[in-house]
Each structure stands twice: as C-alpha cells, then as structure tokens.
GROMACS .gro file of C-alpha atoms in nm:
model
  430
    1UNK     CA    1   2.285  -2.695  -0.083
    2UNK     CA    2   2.480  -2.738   0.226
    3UNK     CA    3   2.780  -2.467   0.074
    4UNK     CA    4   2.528  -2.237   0.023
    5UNK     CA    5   2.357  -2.257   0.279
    6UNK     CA    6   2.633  -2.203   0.488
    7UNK     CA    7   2.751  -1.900   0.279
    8UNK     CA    8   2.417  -1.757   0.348
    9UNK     CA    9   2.433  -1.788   0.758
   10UNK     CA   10   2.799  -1.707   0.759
   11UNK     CA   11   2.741  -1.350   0.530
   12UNK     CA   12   2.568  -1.138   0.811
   13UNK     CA   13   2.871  -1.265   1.027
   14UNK     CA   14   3.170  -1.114   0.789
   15UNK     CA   15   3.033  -0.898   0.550
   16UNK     CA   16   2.792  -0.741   0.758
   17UNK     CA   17   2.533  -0.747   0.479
   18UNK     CA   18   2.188  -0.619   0.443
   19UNK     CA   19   1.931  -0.884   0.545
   20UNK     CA   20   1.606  -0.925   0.287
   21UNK     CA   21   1.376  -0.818   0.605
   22UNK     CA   22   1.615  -0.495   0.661
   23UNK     CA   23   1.578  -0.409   0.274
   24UNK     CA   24   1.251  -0.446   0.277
   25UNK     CA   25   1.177  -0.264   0.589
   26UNK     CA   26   1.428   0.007   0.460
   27UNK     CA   27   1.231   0.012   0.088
   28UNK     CA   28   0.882   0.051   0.254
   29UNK     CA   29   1.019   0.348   0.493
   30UNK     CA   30   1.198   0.507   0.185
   31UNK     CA   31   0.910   0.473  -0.005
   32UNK     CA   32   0.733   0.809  -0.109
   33UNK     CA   33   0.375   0.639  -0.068
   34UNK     CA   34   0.509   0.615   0.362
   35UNK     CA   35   0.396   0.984   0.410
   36UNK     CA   36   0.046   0.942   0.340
   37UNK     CA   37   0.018   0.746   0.648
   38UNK     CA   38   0.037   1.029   0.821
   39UNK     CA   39  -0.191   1.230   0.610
   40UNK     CA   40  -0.491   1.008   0.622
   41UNK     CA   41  -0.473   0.982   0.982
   42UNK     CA   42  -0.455   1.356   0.996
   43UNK     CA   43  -0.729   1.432   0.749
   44UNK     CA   44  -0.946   1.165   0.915
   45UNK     CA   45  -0.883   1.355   1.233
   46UNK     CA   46  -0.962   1.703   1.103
   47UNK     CA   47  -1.296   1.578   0.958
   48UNK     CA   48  -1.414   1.435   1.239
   49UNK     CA   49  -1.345   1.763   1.438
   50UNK     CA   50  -1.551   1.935   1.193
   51UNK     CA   51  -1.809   1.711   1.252
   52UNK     CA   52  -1.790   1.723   1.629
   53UNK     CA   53  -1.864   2.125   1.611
   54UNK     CA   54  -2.187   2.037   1.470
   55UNK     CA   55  -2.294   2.011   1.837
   56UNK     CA   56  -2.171   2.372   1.913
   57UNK     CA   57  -2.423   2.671   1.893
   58UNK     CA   58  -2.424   2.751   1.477
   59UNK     CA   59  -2.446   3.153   1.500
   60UNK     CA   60  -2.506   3.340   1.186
   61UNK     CA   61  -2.524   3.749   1.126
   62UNK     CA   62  -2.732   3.913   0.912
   63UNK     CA   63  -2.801   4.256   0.783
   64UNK     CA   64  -3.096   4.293   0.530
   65UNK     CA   65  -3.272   4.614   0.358
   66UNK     CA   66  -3.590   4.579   0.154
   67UNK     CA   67  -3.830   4.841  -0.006
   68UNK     CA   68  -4.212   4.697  -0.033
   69UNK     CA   69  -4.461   4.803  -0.292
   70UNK     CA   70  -4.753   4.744   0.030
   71UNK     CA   71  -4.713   4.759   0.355
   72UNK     CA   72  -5.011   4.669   0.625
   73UNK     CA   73  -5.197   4.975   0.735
   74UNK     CA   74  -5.495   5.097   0.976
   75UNK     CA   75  -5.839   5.031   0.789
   76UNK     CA   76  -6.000   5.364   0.656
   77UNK     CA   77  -6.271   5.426   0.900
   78UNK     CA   78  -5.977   5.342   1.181
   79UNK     CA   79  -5.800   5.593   1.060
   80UNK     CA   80  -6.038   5.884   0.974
   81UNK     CA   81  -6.162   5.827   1.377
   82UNK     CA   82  -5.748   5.840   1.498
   83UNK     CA   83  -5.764   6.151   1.270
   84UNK     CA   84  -6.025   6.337   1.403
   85UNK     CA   85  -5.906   6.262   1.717
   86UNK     CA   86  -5.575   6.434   1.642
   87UNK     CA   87  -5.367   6.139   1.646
   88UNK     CA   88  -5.183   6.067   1.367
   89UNK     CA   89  -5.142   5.757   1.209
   90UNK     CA   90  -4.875   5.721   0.996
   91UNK     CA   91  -4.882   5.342   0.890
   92UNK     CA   92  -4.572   5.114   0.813
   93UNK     CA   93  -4.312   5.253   0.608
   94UNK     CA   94  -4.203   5.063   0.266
   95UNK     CA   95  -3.863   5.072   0.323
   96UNK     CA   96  -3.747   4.795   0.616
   97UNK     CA   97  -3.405   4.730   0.800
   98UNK     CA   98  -3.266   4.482   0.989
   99UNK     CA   99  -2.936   4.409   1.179
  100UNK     CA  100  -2.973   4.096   1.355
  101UNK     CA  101  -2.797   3.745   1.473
  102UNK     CA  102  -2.984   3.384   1.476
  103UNK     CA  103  -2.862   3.095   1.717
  104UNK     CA  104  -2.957   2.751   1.692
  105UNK     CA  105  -2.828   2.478   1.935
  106UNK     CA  106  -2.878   2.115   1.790
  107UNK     CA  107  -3.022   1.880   2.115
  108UNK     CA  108  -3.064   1.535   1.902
  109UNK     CA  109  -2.996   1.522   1.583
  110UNK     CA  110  -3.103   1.129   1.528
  111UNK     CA  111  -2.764   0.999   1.536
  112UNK     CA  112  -2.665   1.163   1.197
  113UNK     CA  113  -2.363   1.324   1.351
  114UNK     CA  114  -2.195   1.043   1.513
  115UNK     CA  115  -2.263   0.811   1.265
  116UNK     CA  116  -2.094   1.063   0.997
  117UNK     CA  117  -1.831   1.057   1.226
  118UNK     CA  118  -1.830   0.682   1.218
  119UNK     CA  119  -1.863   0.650   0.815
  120UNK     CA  120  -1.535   0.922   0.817
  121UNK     CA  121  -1.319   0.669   1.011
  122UNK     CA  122  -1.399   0.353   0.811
  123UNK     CA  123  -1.331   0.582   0.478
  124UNK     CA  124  -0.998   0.628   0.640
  125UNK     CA  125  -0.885   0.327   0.785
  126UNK     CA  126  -0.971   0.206   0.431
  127UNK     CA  127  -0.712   0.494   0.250
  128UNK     CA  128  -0.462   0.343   0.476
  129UNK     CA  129  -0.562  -0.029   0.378
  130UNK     CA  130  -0.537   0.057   0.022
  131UNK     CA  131  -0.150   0.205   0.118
  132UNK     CA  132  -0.096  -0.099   0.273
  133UNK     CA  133  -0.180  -0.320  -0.044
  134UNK     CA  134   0.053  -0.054  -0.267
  135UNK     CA  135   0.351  -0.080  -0.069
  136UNK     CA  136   0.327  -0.436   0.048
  137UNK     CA  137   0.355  -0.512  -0.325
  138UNK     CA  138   0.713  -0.335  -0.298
  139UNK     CA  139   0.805  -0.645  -0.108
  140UNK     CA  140   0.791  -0.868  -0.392
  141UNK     CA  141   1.057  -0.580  -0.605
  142UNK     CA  142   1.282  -0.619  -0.296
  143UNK     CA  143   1.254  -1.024  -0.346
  144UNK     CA  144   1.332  -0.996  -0.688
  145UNK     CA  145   1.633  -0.777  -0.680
  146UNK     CA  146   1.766  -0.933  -0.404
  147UNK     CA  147   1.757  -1.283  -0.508
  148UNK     CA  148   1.889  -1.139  -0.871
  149UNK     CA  149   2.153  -1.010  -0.675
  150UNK     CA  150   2.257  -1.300  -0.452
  151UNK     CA  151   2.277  -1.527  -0.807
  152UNK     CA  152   2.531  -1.298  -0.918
  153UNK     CA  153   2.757  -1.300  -0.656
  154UNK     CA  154   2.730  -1.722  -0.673
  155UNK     CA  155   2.802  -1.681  -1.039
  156UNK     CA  156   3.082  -1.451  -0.993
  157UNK     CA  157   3.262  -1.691  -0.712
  158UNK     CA  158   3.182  -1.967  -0.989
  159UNK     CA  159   3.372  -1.752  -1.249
  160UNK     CA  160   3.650  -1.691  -1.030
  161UNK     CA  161   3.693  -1.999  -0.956
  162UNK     CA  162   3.685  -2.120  -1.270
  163UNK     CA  163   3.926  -1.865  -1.405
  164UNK     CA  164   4.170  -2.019  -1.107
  165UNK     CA  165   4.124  -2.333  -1.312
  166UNK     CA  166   4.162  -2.278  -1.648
  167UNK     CA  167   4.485  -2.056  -1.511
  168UNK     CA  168   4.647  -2.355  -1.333
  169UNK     CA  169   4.597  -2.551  -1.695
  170UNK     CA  170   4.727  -2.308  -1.874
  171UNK     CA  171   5.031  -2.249  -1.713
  172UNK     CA  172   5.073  -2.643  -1.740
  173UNK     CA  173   5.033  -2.658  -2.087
  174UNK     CA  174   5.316  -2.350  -2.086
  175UNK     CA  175   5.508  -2.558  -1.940
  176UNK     CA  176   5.432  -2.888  -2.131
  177UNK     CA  177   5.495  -2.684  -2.479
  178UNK     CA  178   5.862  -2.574  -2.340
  179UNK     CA  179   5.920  -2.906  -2.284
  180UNK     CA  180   5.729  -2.991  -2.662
  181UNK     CA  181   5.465  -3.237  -2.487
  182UNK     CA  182   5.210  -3.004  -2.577
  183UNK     CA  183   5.141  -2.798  -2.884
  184UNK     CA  184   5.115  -2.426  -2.910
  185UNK     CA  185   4.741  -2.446  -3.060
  186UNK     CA  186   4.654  -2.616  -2.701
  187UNK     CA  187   4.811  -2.318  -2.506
  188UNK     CA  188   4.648  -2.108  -2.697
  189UNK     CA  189   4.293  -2.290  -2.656
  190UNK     CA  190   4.288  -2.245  -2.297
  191UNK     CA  191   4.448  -1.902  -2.275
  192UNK     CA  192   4.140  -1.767  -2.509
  193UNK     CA  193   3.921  -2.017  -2.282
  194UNK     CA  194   4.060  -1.807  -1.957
  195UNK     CA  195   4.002  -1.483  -2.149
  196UNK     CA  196   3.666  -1.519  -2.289
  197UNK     CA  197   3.581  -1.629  -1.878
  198UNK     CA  198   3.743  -1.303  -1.749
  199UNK     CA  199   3.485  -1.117  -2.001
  200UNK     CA  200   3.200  -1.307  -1.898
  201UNK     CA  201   3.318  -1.185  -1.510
  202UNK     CA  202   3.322  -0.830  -1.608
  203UNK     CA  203   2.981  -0.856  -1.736
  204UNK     CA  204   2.844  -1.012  -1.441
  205UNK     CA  205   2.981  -0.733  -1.208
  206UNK     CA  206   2.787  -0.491  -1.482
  207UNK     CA  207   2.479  -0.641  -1.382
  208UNK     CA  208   2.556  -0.690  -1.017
  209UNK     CA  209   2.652  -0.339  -0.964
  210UNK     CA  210   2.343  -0.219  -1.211
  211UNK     CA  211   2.054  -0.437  -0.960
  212UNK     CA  212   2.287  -0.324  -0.629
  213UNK     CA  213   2.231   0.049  -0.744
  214UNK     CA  214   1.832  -0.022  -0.823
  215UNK     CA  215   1.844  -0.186  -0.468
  216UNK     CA  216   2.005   0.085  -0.314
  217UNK     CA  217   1.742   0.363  -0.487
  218UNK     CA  218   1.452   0.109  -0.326
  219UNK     CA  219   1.596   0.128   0.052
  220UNK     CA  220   1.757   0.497   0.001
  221UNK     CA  221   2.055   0.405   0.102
  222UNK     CA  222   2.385   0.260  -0.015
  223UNK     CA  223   2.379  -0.143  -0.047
  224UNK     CA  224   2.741  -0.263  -0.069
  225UNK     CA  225   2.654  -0.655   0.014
  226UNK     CA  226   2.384  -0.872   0.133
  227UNK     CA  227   2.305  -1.165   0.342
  228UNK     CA  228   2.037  -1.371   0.502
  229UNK     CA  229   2.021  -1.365   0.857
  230UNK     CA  230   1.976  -1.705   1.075
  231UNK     CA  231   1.631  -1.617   1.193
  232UNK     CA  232   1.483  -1.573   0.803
  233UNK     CA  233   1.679  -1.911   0.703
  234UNK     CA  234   1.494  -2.033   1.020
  235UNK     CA  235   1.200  -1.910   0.917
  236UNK     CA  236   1.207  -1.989   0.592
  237UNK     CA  237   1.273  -2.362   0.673
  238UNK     CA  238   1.023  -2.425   0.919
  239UNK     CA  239   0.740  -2.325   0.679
  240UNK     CA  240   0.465  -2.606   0.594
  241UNK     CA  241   0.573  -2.678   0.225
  242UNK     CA  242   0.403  -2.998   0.168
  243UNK     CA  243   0.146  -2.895  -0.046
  244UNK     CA  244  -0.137  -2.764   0.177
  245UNK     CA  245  -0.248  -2.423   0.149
  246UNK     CA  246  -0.129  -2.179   0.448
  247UNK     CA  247  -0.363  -1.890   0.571
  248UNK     CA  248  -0.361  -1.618   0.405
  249UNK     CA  249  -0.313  -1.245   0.575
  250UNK     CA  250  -0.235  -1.002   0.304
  251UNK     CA  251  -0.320  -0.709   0.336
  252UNK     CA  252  -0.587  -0.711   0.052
  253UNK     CA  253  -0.795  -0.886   0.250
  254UNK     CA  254  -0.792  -0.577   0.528
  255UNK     CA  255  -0.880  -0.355   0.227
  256UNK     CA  256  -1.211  -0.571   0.137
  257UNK     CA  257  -1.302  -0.567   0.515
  258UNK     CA  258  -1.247  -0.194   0.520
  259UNK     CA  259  -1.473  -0.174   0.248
  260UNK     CA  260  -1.721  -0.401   0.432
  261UNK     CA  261  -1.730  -0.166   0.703
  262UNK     CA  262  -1.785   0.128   0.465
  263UNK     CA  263  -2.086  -0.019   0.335
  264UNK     CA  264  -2.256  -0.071   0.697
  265UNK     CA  265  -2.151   0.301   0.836
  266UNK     CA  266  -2.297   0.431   0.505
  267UNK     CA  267  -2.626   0.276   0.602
  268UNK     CA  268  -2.632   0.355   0.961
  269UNK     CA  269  -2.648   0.724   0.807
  270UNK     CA  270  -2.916   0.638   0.603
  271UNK     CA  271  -3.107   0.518   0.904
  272UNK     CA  272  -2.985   0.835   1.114
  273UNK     CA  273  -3.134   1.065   0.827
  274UNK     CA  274  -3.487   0.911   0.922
  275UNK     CA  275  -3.512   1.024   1.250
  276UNK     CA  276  -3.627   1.356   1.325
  277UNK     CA  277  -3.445   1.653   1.497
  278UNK     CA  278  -3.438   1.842   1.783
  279UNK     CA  279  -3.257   2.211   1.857
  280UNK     CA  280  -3.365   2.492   2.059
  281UNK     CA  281  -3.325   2.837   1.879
  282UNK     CA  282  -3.303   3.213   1.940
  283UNK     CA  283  -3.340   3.528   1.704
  284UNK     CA  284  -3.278   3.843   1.760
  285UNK     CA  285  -3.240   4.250   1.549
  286UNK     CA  286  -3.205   4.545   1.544
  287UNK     CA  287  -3.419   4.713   1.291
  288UNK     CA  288  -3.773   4.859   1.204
  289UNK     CA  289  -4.030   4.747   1.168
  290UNK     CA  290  -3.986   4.523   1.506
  291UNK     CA  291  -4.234   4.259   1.640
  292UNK     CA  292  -4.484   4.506   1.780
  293UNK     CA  293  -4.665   4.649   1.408
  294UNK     CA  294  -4.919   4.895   1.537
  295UNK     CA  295  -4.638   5.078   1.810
  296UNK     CA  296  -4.411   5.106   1.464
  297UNK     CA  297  -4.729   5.221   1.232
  298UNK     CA  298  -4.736   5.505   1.494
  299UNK     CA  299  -4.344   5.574   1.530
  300UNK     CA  300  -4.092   5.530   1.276
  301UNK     CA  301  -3.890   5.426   1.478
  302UNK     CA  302  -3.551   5.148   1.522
  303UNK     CA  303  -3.624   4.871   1.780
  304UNK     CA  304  -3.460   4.599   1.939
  305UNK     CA  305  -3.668   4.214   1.880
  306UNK     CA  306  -3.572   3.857   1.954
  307UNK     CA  307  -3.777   3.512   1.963
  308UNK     CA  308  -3.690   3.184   2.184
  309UNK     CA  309  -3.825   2.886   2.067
  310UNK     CA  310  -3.741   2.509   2.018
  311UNK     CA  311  -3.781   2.318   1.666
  312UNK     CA  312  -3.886   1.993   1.568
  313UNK     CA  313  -3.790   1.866   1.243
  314UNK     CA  314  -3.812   1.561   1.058
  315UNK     CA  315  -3.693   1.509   0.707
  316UNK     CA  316  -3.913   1.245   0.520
  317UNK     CA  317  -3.731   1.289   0.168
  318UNK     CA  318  -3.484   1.013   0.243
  319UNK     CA  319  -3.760   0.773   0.268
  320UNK     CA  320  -3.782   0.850  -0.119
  321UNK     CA  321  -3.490   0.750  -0.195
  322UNK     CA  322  -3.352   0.455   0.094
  323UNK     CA  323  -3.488   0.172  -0.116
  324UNK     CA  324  -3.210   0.208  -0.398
  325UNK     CA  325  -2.976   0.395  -0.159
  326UNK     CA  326  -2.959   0.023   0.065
  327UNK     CA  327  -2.953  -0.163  -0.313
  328UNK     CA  328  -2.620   0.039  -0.399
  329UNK     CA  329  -2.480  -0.060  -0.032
  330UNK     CA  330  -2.586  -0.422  -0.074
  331UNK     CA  331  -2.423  -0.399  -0.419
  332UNK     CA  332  -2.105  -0.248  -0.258
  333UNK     CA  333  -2.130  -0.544   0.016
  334UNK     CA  334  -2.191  -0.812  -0.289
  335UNK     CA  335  -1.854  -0.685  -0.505
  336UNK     CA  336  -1.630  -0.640  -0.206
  337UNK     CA  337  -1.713  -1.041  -0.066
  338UNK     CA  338  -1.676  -1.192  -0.451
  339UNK     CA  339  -1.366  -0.954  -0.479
  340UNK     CA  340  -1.254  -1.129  -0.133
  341UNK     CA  341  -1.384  -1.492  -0.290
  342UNK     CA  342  -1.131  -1.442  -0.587
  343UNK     CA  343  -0.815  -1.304  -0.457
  344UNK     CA  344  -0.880  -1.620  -0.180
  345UNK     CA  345  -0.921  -1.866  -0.466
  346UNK     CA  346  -0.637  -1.680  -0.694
  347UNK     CA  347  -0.442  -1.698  -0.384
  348UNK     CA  348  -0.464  -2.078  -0.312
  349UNK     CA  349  -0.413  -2.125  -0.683
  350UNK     CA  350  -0.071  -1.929  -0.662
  351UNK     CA  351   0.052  -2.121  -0.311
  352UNK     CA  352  -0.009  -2.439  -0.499
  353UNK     CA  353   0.238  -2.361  -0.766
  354UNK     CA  354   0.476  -2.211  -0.525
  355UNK     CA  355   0.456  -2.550  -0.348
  356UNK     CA  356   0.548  -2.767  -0.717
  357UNK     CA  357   0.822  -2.540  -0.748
  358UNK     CA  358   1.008  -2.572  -0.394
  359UNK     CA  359   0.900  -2.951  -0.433
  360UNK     CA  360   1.053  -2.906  -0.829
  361UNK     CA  361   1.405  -2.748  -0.731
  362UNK     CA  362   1.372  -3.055  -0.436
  363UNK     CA  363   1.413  -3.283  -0.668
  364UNK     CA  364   1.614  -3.108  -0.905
  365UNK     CA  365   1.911  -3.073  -0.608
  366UNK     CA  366   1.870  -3.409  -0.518
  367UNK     CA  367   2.133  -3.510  -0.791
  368UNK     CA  368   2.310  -3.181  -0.794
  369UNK     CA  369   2.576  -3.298  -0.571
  370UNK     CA  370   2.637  -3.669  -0.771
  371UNK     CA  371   2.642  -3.466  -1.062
  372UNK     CA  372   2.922  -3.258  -0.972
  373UNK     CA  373   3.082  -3.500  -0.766
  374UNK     CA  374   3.108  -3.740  -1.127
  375UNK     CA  375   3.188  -3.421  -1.364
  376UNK     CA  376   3.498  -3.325  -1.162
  377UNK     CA  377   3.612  -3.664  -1.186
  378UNK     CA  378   3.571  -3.679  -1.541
  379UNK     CA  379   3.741  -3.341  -1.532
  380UNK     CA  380   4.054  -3.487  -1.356
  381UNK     CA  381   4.054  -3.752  -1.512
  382UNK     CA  382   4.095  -3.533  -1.860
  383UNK     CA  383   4.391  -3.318  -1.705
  384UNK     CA  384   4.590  -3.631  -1.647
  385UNK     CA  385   4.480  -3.809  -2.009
  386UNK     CA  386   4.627  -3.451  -2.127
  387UNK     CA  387   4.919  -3.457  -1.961
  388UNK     CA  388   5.006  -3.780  -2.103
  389UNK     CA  389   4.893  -3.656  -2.432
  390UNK     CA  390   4.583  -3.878  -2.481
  391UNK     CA  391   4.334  -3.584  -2.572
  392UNK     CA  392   4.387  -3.261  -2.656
  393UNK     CA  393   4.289  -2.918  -2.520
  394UNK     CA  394   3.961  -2.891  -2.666
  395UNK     CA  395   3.860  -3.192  -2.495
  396UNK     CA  396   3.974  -3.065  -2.155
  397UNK     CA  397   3.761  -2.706  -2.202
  398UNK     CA  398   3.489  -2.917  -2.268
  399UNK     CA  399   3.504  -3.098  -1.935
  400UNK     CA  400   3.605  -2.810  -1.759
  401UNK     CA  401   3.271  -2.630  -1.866
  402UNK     CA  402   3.040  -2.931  -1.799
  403UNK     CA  403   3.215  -2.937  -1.470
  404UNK     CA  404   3.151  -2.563  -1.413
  405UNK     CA  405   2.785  -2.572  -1.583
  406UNK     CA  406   2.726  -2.866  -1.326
  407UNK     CA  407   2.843  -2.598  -1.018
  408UNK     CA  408   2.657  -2.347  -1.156
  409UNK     CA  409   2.300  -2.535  -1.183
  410UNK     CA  410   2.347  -2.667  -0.835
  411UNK     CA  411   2.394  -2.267  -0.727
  412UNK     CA  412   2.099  -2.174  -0.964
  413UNK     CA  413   1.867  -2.457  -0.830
  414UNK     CA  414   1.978  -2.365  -0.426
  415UNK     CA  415   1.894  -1.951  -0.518
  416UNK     CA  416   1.570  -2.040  -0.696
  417UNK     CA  417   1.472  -2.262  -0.395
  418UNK     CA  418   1.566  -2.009  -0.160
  419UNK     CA  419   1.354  -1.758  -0.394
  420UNK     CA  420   1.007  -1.944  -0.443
  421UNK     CA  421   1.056  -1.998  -0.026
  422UNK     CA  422   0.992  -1.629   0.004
  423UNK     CA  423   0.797  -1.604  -0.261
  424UNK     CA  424   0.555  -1.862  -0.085
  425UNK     CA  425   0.604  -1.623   0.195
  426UNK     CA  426   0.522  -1.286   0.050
  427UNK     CA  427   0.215  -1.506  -0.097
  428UNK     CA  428   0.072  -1.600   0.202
  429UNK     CA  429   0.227  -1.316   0.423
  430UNK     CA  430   0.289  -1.586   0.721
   0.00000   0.00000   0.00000
C-alpha cells in the first residue's frame, strides 16, 4: 500500500499526468450535453420576455366588409312625413365597411402574468437539474476508465519486472548448462516462461492504449498518462469510512426539488386564473355605417368612430375544473417526495456496501505485504536449491509466479481500494 501510494503522489510530480478531478472536469466540458446549459437559460429568458410584453398595449388592425340581407330603417309613417317634406330618407345601406385598430392596456391581470413568469423559471431551472443528473453520471465512466487504466500500468511494471526476473534466471541457467550443471530442457523452460510473459505485456499495452484512447474521446483531448494529485489522496483519506452513512448531495435530489417547486408555481397559476381582470380599452374606424345611425341613414357617407372604455372581467371556468387540476399537482408533489424517499434509501443502501468493500480490501491488504514478503523468500530460496541442482526449472517458474501473483494481488487490492474510495465519493457526492 505504501509503494503505491507513493507512486500515486509522486506521478503528478514526473509524469505530469492527468488528475481524476481534471478528467472529469475535462469529460463534463467536452461533453455534447454542456451546450444546453446555455440554451435553457436562454430559452427560459426569451419566454419570460414574452411574458413580460403582456403588460404592453396589445394593438390589433382590422379591415372587415359585410353585405346584410336587413338593415335598420325609418318606420313607414316616419318616412312618408320626411317625404312629403322633401327630405329624403335613404336608410342604411346593406353593404358595410370598416378600417379600424383596437387597443387594450391590461391594469391587473390577478397575478396570472407574473406567476407564469414564475412557473417558466422553475420549468427551467429543472431542464438544467435534469442536465446536471445526465452528466454527473459521466463521472462514474471517468472513474471507471481511469481506475481500469491505472491497474494496467501496475500490471505492466509487474510484468516488466517480472520479465527482468525470469531474464536474470535464464541467463543463469545459460550459463549453468555450458558448464553441464543444468540441462537444456531447464533453459528452455524459462526462456518460453520469459516469452509467454513478454506476450502477456503486449496485450496489456493493447488494452491500456484501447481505455487511454476511450479516455481521451471522454475529455477531448489527448491522455498520454495519469496521476492522482495530493489533495484527492487527501481527500480521499480523510473521508468517514467507518460504516455510517454520509449526506448525500447528488444532484438528483436538486432535480426532485425542482420538481417540487414546479408543482407549487403551477398552482399559484391556478389561483391567479381566479381572480378577475382589469384593462382599459380603446376602438376606433374608419368606415360606414359609423356610431351615429340616423346621420348615416341620411348620407352614405365614410366616417371616422372610436370608443374609450375600461373592462372588467372575471373568468369563473377554472373554478370547474381546480378541484382535479390541485389533485394532479398534489399527485405530482406525492411522486416527486417517494421518488426522493427511494433514491435516499437506495442511496444509503449503496454507501453501506461501498463501506464493506473499503473495510473488505482493508483486510484483504492487511496480509498483502507478509504474503509477499514469505513468497520471495520461498522464491530465493528455489534459485539457490536450483543452482545446486536440488529442483528443477519447473519448480522455480512455479515460485516465481506465486511470487509475482502475490505482487500483483497486493496492486489489485491497493487499485480496488483506491476505486470503491471514489466510488463512495461519486455516491455520496461529498
């Protein structure tokens, strides 16, 4: 534990490799998901400047033409008198026109305005929430490919250094069969020994280079070598492993408040859609037949009209409907807390494993060290029974691959410590 960890502080220092916090920060920025960001907050924007205009004057144009099949008209005996008076009365014509324009200036509109605006930023800050949740899970593919990565590179020093080995053997047992103290078949046994360890290197750079080049595509950018900086080994050590469950701040949890706060702007516009409205208007056209009917029954005759007035509305169709409308958005409330409820209890469930398996690989390393410590001896001690031509080859390989199996389980147990640390840590987010 001690030799790796030491590799791992010392790595930033010579290599100059890519910290697990600077992959992941580089895989969430290089992630295609990043740009919505900036969409949501500018569509969230926009809307609520369309909503704001709903307090400027709303001015429509229109332009109508109509034929009647009546029209009013002067009564009969009216009309006979205007006649024999010599005035004629001409009546309304059937066919009408109108160019005109209507204003209307909203005063109080109940609320139902700003707390649309209000409902449109909750809907938003939820989008991003739901982001967050998408490409916080890309931490976790960062963890993975990174640890897969930093096993390799242990296994490869481990095959190196076990190719030094079986190379210093065999060129004793070269020289032991010149002297014919040693037999060719042993030679041989550890030459092909050597070999078949060279293969097994080149097919652990294969899949080094393969996860370093899936890495790479993650962050967008070449990964030649990592490390773990001082402050994440810090970090990562000072965390309360013994068992208890840590607070949780994932970001799931800011997606099921979002949606909280949904569900109570949706029903402040329900209550805003109770309250009546207020707006002054004005009307005005150009057109015949105007305002004044009996000055147009005498004159056919285009005229300019308008109206002022001020309107009082009040909507009582929503009243209909609110019962079930406020059953759907206690519904909505209901889901999103039992939602919250289970990804809290899955969560505590999944730190409580995490916790068995830093305590597992604890205990596991405990022994690690004695382990290797009494398989090298054995392993000496087998060079020298061979060199005095107690054993023979075979039984050397064999103690040269417990010794190396023993090396390699330490390194495995030290990565997947180091591993279900930040696995604890992506759990809890702490």
């Amino acid at each position: 534990m001690k030799r790796l960890l030491f590799v791992l502080l010392v790595w930033p220092l010579l290599a100059h490799g890519q910290t697990l916090e600077e992959c992941q920060q580089a895989a969430e920025q290089n992630y295609p998901l990043i740009r919505q960001y900036g969409l949501i907050e500018k569509m969230t924007e926009l809307e609520v400047d369309n909503l704001d205009k709903g307090w400027l004057p709303q001015v429509s144009a229109t332009a109508q033409g109509s034929y009647q099949s009546d029209v009013m008209s002067w009564p009969d005996q009216m009309q006979s008198m205007m006649t024999q008076m010599g005035i004629d009365l001409k009546g309304l014509r059937k066919d009408q026109y109108r160019v005109g324009v209507d204003v209307s200036q909203m005063v109080y509109d109940g609320g139902t305005i700003k707390s649309h605006k209000e409902l449109v930023r909750r809907q938003g800050e939820m989008q991003t929430a739901q982001h967050e949740v998408t490409m916080y899970q890309i931490r976790q593919r960062v963890n993975d490919l990174y640890f897969g990565i930093l096993l390799l590179k242990e296994q490869i020093q481990l095959n190196h250094d076990l190719q030094a080995l079986l190379s210093s053997n065999e060129q004793k047992l070269a020289s032991m069969f010149k002297r014919g103290t040693a037999s060719e078949s042993d030679y041989n046994l550890v030459k092909a020994e050597r070999l078949s360890v060279v293969q097994q290197a080149t097919s652990l750079e294969s899949r080094k280079k393969a996860l370093t080049m899936m890495l790479s595509t993650f962050c967008g950018k070449s990964i030649d070598d990592i490390g773990v900086s001082l402050k994440e080994m810090t970090d990562a050590s000072t965390m309360n492993l013994q068992g208890a469950s840590v607070k949780c701040n994932r970001p799931e949890l800011k997606l099921i408040m979002s949606q909280l706060n949904v569900a109570d702007a949706q029903e402040k516009v329900l209550d805003a859609s109770l309250l009546p409205k207020f707006s002054l208007f004005a009307q005005g056209y150009y057109g015949y037949p105007g305002y004044n009917m009996f000055d147009d029954m005498l004159r056919h005759q285009w005229s300019l009209n308008g109206i002022i007035g001020a309107r009082l509305s009040w909507n009582i169709g929503a009243l209909y409907t609110r019962k079930n409308d406020l059953a759907k958005i206690r519904l909505q409330r209901e889901t999103a807390e039992t939602s919250r409820d289970a990804f809290l209890f899955n969560n505590q469930l999944e730190q409580i494993q995490q916790n068995e398996e830093i305590a597992h690989y604890r205990k596991l390393m405990a022994d690690d060290a004695e382990i290797i410590s009494l398989r090298s001896s054995v392993r000496k001690a087998a060079e020298s029974k061979l060199s005095h031509g107690i054993i023979d080859a075979s039984d050397l390989v064999k103690e040269i691959n417990s010794e190396n199996a023993a090396k390699l389980q330490q390194s495995i147990h030290e990565i997947q410590l180091l591993k279900a640390i930040y696995d604890l840590k992506n759990t809890t987010n702490n």
